[in-house]
Coordinates of C-alpha atoms in Angstrom, one line a residue:
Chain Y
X1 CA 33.6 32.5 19.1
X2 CA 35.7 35.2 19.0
X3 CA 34.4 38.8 19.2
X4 CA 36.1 42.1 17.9
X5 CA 34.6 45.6 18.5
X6 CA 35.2 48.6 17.5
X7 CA 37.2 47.3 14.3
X8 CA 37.9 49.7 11.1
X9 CA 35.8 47.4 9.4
X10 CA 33.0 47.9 11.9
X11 CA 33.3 51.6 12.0
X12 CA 33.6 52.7 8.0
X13 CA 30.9 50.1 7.8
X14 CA 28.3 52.4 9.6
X15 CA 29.1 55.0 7.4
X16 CA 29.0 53.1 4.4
X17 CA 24.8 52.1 6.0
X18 CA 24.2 55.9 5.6
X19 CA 25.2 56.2 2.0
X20 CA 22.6 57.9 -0.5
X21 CA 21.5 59.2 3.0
X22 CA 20.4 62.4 4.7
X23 CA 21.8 63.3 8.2
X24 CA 19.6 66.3 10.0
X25 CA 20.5 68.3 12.6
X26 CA 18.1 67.9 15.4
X27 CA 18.0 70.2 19.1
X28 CA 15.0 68.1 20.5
X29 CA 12.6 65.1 21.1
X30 CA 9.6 66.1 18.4
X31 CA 12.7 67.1 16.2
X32 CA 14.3 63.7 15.8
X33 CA 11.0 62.0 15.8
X34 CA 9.9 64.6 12.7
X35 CA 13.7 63.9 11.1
X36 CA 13.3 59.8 11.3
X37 CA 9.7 60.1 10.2
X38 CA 10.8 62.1 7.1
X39 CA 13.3 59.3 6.0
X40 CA 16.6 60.7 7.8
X41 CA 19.2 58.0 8.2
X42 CA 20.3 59.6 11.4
X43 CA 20.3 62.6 13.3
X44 CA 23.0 64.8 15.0
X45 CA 21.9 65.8 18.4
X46 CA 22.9 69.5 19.2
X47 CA 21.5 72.1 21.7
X48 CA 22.0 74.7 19.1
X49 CA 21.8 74.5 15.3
X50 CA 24.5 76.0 13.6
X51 CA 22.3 79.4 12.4
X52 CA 22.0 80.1 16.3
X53 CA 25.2 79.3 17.5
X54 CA 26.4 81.7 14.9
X55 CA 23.9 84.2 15.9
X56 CA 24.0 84.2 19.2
X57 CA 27.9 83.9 19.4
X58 CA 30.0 82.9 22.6
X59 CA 31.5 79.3 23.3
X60 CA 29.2 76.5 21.9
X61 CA 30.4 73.2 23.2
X62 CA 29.1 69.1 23.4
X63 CA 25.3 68.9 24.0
X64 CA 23.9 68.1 27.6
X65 CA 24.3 64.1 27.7
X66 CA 20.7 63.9 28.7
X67 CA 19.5 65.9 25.4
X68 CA 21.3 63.5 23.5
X69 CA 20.2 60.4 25.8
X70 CA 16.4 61.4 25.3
X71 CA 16.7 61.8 21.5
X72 CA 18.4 58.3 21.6
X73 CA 15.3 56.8 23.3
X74 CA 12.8 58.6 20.6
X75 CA 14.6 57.2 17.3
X76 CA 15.7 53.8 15.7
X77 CA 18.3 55.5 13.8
X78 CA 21.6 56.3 14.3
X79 CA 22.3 59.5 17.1
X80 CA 25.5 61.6 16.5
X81 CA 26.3 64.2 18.5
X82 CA 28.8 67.2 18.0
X83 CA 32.3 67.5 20.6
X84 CA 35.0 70.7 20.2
X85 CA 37.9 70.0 17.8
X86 CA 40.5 68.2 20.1
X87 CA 37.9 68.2 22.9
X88 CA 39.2 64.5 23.7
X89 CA 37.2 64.3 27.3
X90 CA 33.9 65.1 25.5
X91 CA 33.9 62.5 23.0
X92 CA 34.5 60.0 25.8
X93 CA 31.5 60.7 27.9
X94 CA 29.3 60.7 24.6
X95 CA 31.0 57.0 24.1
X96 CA 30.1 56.3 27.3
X97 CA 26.2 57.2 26.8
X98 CA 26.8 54.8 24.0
X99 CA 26.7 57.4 21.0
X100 CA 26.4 55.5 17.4
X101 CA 28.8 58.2 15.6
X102 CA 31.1 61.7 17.1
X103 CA 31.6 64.5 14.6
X104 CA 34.7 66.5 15.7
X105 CA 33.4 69.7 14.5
X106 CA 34.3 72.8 13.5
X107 CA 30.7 74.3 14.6
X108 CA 31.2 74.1 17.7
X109 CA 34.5 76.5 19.5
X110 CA 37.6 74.4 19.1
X111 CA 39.0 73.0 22.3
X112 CA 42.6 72.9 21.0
X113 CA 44.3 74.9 18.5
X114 CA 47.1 72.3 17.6
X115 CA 45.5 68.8 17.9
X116 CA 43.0 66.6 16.7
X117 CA 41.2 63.9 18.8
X118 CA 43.4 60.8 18.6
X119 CA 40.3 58.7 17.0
X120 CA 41.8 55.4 17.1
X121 CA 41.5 55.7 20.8
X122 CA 37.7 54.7 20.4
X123 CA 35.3 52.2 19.9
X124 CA 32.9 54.9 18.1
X125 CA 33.4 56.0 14.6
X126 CA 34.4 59.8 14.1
X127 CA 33.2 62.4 11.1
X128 CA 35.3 65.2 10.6
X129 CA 35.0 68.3 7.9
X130 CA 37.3 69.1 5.6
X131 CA 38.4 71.7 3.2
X132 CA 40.7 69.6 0.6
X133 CA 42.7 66.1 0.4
X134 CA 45.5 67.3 2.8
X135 CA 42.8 67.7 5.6
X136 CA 40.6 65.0 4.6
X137 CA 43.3 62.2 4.7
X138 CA 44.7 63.6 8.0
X139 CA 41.6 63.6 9.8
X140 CA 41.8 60.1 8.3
X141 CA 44.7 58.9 9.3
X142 CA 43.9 59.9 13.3
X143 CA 41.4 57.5 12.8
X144 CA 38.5 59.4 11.2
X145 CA 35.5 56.5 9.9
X146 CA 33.6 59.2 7.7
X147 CA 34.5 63.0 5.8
X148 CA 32.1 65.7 5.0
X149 CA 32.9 68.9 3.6
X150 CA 33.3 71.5 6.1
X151 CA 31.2 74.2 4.1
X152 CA 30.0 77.2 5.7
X153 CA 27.5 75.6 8.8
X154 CA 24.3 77.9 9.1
X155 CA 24.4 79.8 6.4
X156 CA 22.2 78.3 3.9
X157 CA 24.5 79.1 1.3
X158 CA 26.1 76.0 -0.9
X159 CA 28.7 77.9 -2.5
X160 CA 31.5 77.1 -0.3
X161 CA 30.7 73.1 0.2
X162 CA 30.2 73.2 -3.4
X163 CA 34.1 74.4 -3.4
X164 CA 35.0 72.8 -1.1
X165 CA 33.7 69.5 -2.8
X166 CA 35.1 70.4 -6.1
X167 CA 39.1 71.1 -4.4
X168 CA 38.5 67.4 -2.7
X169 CA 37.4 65.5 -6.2
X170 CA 39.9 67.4 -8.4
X171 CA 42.5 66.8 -6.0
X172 CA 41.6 62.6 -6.1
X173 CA 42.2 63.0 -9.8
X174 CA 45.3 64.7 -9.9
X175 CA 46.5 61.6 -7.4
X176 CA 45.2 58.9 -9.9
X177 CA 47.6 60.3 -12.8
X178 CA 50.8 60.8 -10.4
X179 CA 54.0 58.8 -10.5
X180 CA 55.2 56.6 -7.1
X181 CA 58.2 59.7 -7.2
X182 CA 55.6 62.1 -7.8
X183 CA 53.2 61.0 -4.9
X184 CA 56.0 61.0 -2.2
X185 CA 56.7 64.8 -3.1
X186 CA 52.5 65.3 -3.2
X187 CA 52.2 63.0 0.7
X188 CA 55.3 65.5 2.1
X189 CA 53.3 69.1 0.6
X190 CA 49.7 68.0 1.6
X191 CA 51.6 67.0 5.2
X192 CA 50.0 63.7 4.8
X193 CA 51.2 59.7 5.3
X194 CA 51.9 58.0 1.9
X195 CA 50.2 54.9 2.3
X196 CA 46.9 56.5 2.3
X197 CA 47.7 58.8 -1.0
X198 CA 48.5 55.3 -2.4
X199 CA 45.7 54.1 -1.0
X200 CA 43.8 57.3 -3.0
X201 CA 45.7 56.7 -5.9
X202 CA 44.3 53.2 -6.4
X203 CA 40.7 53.5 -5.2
X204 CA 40.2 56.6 -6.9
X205 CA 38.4 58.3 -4.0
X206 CA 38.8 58.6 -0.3
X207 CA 39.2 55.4 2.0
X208 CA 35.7 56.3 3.8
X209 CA 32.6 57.8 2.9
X210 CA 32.5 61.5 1.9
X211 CA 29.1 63.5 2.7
X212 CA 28.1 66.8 2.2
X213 CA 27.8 69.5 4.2
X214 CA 27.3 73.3 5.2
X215 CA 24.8 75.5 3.6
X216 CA 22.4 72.7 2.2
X217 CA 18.9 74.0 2.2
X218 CA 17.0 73.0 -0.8
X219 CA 16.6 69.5 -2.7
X220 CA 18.2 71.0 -5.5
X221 CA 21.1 71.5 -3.1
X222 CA 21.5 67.8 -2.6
X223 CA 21.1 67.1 -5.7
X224 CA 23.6 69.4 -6.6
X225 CA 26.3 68.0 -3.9
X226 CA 25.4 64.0 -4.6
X227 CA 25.8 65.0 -8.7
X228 CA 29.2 66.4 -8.1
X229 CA 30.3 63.1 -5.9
X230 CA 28.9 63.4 -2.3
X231 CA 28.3 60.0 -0.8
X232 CA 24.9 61.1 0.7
X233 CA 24.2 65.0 3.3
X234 CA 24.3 66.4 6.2
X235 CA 21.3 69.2 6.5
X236 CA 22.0 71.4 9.7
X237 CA 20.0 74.6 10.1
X238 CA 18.1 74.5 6.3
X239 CA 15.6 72.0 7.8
X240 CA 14.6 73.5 11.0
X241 CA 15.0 76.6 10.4
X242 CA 12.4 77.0 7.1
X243 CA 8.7 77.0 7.4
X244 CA 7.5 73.8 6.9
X245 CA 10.3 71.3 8.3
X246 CA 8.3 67.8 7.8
X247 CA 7.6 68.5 3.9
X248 CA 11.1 70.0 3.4
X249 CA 13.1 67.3 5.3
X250 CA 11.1 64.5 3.1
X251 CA 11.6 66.5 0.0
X252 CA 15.6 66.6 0.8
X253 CA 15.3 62.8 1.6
X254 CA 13.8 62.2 -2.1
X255 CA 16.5 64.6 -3.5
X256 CA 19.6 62.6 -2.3
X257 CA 18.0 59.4 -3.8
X258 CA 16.6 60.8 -6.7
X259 CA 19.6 63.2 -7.4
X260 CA 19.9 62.5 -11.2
X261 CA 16.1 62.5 -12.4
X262 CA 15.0 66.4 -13.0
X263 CA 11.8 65.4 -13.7
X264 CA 11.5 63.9 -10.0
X265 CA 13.4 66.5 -8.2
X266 CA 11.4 69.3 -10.2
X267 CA 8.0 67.9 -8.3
X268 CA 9.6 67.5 -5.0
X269 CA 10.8 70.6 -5.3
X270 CA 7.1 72.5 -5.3
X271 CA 5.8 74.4 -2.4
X272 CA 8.1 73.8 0.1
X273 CA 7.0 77.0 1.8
X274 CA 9.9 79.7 2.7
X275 CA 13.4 78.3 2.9
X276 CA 15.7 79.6 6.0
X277 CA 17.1 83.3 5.7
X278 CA 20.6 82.7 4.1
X279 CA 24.0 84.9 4.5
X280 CA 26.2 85.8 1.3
X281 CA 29.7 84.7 2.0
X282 CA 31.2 87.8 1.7
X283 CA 29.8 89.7 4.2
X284 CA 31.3 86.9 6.5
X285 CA 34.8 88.4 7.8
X286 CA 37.7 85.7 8.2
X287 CA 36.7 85.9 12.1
X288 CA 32.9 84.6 11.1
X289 CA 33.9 81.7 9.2
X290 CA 33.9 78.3 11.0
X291 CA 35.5 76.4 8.3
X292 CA 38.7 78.0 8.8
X293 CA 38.9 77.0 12.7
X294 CA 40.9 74.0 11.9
X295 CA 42.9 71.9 9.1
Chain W
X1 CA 21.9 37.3 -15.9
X2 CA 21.5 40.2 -14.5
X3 CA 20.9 41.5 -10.8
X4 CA 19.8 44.6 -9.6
X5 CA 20.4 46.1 -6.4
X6 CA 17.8 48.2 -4.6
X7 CA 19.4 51.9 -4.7
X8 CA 17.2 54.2 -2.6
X9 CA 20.2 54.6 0.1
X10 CA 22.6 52.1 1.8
X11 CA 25.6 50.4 0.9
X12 CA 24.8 49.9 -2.9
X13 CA 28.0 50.1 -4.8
X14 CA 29.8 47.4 -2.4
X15 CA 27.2 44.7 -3.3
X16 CA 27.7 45.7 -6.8
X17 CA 31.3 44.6 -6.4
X18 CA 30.7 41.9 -4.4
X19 CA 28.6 40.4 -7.6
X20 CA 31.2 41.9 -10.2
X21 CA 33.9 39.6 -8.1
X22 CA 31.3 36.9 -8.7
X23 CA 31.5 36.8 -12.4
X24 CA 27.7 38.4 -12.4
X25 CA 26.4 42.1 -13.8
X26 CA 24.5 44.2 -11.3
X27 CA 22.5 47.4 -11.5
X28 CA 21.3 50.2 -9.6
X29 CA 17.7 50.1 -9.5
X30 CA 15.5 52.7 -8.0
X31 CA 12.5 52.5 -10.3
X32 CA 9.3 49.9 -11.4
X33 CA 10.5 49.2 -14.7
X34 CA 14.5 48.9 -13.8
X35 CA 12.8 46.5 -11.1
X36 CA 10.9 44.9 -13.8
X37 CA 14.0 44.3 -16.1
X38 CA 16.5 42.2 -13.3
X39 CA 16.3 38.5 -12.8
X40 CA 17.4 38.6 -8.8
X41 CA 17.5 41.8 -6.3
X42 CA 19.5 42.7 -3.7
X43 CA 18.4 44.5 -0.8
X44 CA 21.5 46.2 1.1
X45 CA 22.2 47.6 4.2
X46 CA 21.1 50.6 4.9
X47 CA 18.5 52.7 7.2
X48 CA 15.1 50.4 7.2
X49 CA 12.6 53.5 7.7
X50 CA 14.4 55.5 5.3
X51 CA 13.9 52.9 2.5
X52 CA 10.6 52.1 3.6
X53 CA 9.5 55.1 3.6
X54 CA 10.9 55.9 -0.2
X55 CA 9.6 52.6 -0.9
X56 CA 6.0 53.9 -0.4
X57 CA 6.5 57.5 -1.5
X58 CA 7.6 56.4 -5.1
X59 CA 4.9 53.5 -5.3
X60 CA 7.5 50.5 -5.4
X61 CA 5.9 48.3 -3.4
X62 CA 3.3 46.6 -6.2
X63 CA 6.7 45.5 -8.6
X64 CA 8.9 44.4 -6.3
X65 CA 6.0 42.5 -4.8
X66 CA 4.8 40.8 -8.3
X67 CA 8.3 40.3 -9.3
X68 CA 8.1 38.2 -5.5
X69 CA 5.2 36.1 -6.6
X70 CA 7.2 35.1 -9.7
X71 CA 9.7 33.9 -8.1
X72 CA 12.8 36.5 -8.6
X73 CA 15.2 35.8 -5.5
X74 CA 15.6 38.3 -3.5
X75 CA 18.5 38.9 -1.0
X76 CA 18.2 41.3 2.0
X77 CA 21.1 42.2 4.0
X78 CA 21.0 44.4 7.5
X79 CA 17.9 46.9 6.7
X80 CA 17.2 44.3 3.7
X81 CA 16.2 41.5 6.0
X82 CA 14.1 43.8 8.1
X83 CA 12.0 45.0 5.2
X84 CA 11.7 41.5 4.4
X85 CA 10.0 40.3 7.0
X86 CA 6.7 39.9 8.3
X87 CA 7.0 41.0 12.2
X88 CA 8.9 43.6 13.2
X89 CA 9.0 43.9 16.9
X90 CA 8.5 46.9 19.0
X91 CA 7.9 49.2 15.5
X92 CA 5.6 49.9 13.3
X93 CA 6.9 51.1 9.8
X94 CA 6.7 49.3 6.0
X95 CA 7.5 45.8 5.5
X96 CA 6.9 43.6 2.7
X97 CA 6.4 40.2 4.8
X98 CA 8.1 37.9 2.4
X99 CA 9.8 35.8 5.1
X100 CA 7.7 34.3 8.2
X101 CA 10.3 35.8 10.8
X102 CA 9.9 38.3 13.9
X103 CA 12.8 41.0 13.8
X104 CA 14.2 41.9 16.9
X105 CA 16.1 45.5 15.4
X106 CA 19.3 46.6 17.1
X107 CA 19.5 43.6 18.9
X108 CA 23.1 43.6 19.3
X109 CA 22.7 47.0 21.1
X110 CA 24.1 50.2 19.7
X111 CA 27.0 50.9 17.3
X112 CA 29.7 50.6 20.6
X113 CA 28.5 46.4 20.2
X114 CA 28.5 46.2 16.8
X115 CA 31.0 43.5 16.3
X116 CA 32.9 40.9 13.6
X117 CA 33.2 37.3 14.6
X118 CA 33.5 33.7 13.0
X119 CA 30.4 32.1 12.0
X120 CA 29.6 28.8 11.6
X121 CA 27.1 28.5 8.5
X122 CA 25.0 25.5 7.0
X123 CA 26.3 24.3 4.4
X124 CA 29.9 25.8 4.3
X125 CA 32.6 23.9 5.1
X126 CA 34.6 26.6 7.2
X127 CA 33.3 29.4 9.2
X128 CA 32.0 32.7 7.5
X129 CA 34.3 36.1 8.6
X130 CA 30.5 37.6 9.1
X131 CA 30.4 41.6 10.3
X132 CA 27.5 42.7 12.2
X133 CA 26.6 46.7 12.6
X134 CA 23.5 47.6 14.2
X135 CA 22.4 44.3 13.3
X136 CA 18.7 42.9 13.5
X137 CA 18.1 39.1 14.7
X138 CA 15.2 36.9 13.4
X139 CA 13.1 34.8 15.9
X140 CA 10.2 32.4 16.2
X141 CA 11.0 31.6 12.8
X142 CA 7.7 30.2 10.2
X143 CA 7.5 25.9 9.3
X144 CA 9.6 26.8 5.7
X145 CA 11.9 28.8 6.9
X146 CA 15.5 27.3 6.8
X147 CA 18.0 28.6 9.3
X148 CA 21.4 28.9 7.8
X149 CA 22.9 30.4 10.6
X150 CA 22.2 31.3 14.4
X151 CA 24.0 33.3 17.0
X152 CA 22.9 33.2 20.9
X153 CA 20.9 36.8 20.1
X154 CA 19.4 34.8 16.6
X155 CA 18.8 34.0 13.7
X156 CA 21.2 35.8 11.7
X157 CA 21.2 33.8 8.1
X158 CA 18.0 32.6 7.1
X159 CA 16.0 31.8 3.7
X160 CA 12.4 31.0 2.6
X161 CA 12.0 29.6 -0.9
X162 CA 13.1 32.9 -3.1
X163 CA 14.0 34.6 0.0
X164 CA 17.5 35.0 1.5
X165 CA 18.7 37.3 4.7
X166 CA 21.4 37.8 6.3
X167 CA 21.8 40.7 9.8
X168 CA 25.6 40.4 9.0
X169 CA 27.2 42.4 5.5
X170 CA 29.2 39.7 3.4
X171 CA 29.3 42.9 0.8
X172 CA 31.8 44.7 3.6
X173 CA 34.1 41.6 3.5
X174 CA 36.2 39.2 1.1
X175 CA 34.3 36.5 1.1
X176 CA 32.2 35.5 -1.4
X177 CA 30.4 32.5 -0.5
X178 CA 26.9 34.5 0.7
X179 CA 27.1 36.1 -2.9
X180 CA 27.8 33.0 -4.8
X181 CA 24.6 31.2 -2.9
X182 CA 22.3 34.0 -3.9
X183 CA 23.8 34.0 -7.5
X184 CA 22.7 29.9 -8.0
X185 CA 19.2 30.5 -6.5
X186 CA 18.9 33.1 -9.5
X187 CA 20.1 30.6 -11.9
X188 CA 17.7 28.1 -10.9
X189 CA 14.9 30.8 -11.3
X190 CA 16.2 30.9 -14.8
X191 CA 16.2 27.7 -15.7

């Protein structure tokens, strides 16, 4: 019986398991535990959520293997776990503590300005952010298993994954009414191989799942994000950092099912308690904003 | 004839094509009376606690077991089979206990040993491209359970009268034999 691991197949297939899904950001044991008991369908290990490591500044890189080992051992579900863009050494140690998914991320201080992790180099699948169709089908094709919208992490403000979103899906139907002459001209300005714009062309959407996140801190923000095409959310500091993490994390979790029924999200939606302090956009200087640390 | 497939989170929309390549209409269905309305139900691949756990906040449970108990076929895939079952090994979350089976969950390991191999199924004449991620196993199984397929971890295919699982996703492949055995138990509940 022949065996294959690590296959395409295999990796956008976990991806595709966490569809209509919420992915929370989790720093500890009781954390996770709280985040799978409130219907997460993973959690992304970190040692700071992306509210603090904007806060507190300085380098933020991978989280301590053991963190990420113990939360591993507490939960069922799927562990991720953050390395530095082009941090290529980090995302093999975190294979090697047998990781279930790597998000090469922009929240953390990029490791190197030019390059990407070569992702076909592993056996575990990769997330990456992006911003548009350009970055999104390059992260893909260095071997990428899953996209989310970059967003603006720890900010609790939607508006710029909402954006960022909107760019992606209007760029997928601009594609679909393109010529084979006029795709070849689109592949060479969004610096990107033709076969997958083809490949865009004909599915009408990305090759792999496409989540949502940065800023998500309310149901109505997931309902928002799945209504305007997500494939399911990522939730970083809006959980953990509010005042009653358990109810809001299962209210989220009923939002991104539920995302087209008002009537349901307007009752899930009812004394959360206080959501986490959020920044407005603008007072972030071009220096502040994560989203811009790669494309 | 007209399926629906449970859409609280997973892999929905690739079982929907799955049965669309079958020649059969599908729906999502997330609510008692779309439950009520479907003559066969797919469970898909997904997170087990997280449906589970939506299963019991939005008061599911009651339908989809009625609908059971009058026969409607149900097909559970990955976190499908799991919830299907009526030991669970090691955990204690929801299940419906349809299927007399013990689930071993992850049993494969983590997502580094999640795998596709060639597997030889009862019943079909060539071997089943079958693709396993974070898949369960079924053990010790009950006197009317029929084993369809095993591996050395398990049971990986495995059906009790209206109840059909499989740990592998047929819906992430091309072939449609797993779909097209589900689809005639639903037309023998119709007939």
């Amino acid at each position: 019986m022949e065996e294959k691991f690590g296959t395409v197949k295999v990796k956008r297939g976990l991806a595709e398991m966490l569809k209509g899904g919420v992915i929370m950001d989790v720093t500890n044991v009781e954390q996770a535990q709280i985040a799978e008991k409130a219907g997460a369908v993973a959690v992304m290990a970190l040692e700071r959520i992306p509210a603090d490591i904007r806060k507190e500044g300085g380098v933020a890189r991978m989280a301590d293997p053991k963190l990420v080992k113990d939360i591993m051992n507490a939960v069922s579900i799927p562990v991720m776990a953050k390395v530095r863009i082009g941090h290529f050494a980090e995302a093999q140690i975190l294979e090697a503590i047998g990781i279930d998914f790597i998000d090469e991320s922009e929240v953390l201080t990029p490791a190197d300005e030019v390059h990407h992790i070569n992702k076909w180099n592993f056996k575990v699948p990769f997330v990456c952010g992006a911003r548009n169709l350009g970055e999104a089908l390059r992260r893909i094709s260095e071997g990428a298993a899953m996209i989310r919208t970059k967003g603006e992490p720890g900010t609790g403000n939607i508006v710029e994954a909402v954006r960022h979103m909107r760019i992606v899906m209007d760029e997928i139907r601009k594609v679909q009414n393109m010529s084979e002459e006029e795709l070849y001209v689109e592949a060479k300005e969004l610096r990107v191989p033709i076969d997958l714009l083809k490949e865009v062309k004909e599915l009408g959407r990305l090759p792999v799942v496409n989540f949502a996140a940065g800023g998500i801190a309310t149901p109505a923000d997931a309902s928002l994000m799945m209504q305007l095409g997500a494939d399911g959310i990522f939730v970083g500091s809006g959980i953990f950092k509010s005042s009653n993490p358990k109810k809001r994390a299962e209210a989220i979790v009923a939002a991104t099912t539920y995302f087209d029924d008002p009537k349901i999200l307007a009752k899930i939606s009812e004394d959360l308690g206080e959501e986490m302090p959020g920044i407005d956009i603008r007072d972030l200087t071009d220096k502040d904003k994560m989203q811009l640390r790669s494309e | 004839m007209k399926i629906g497939v449970l859409a609280l989170q997973g892999a929905v929309s690739e079982h929907m094509d799955m049965l669309k390549r079958v020649g059969v209409e599908s729906y999502p269905v997330r609510k008692a009376e779309e439950i009520e309305k479907v003559d066969g139900l797919v469970m898909p691949g997904g997170e087990s606690t997280t449906m589970g756990r939506l299963i019991q906040a939005f008061q599911l449970e009651g339908v989809i077991k009625k609908r059971f108990e009058e026969g409607m076929p149900i097909y559970g895939t990955c976190a499908g089979m799991i919830l299907l079952s009526n030991r669970i090994e090691g955990f204690d979350q929801f299940k419906f206990g349809f299927i007399d089976l013990k689930i071993i969950r992850n049993a494969f390991g983590r997502q580094v040993d999640s795998k596709e191999i060639d597997l030889n199924v009862k019943g079909f004449d060539t071997p089943f491209h079958a693709i396993f991620i974070r898949a369960p196993v079924g053990k010790d199984p009950g006197k009317n359970v029929e084993v369809l397929a095993e591996v050395p971890e398990g049971i990986v295919f495995a059906r009790e009268k209206n109840v059909l699982v499989s740990a592998f996703h047929p819906e992430l492949g091309n072939d449609l034999r797993v779909h097209s055995y589900f689809v005639d138990m639903v037309k023998k509940f119709l007939k």
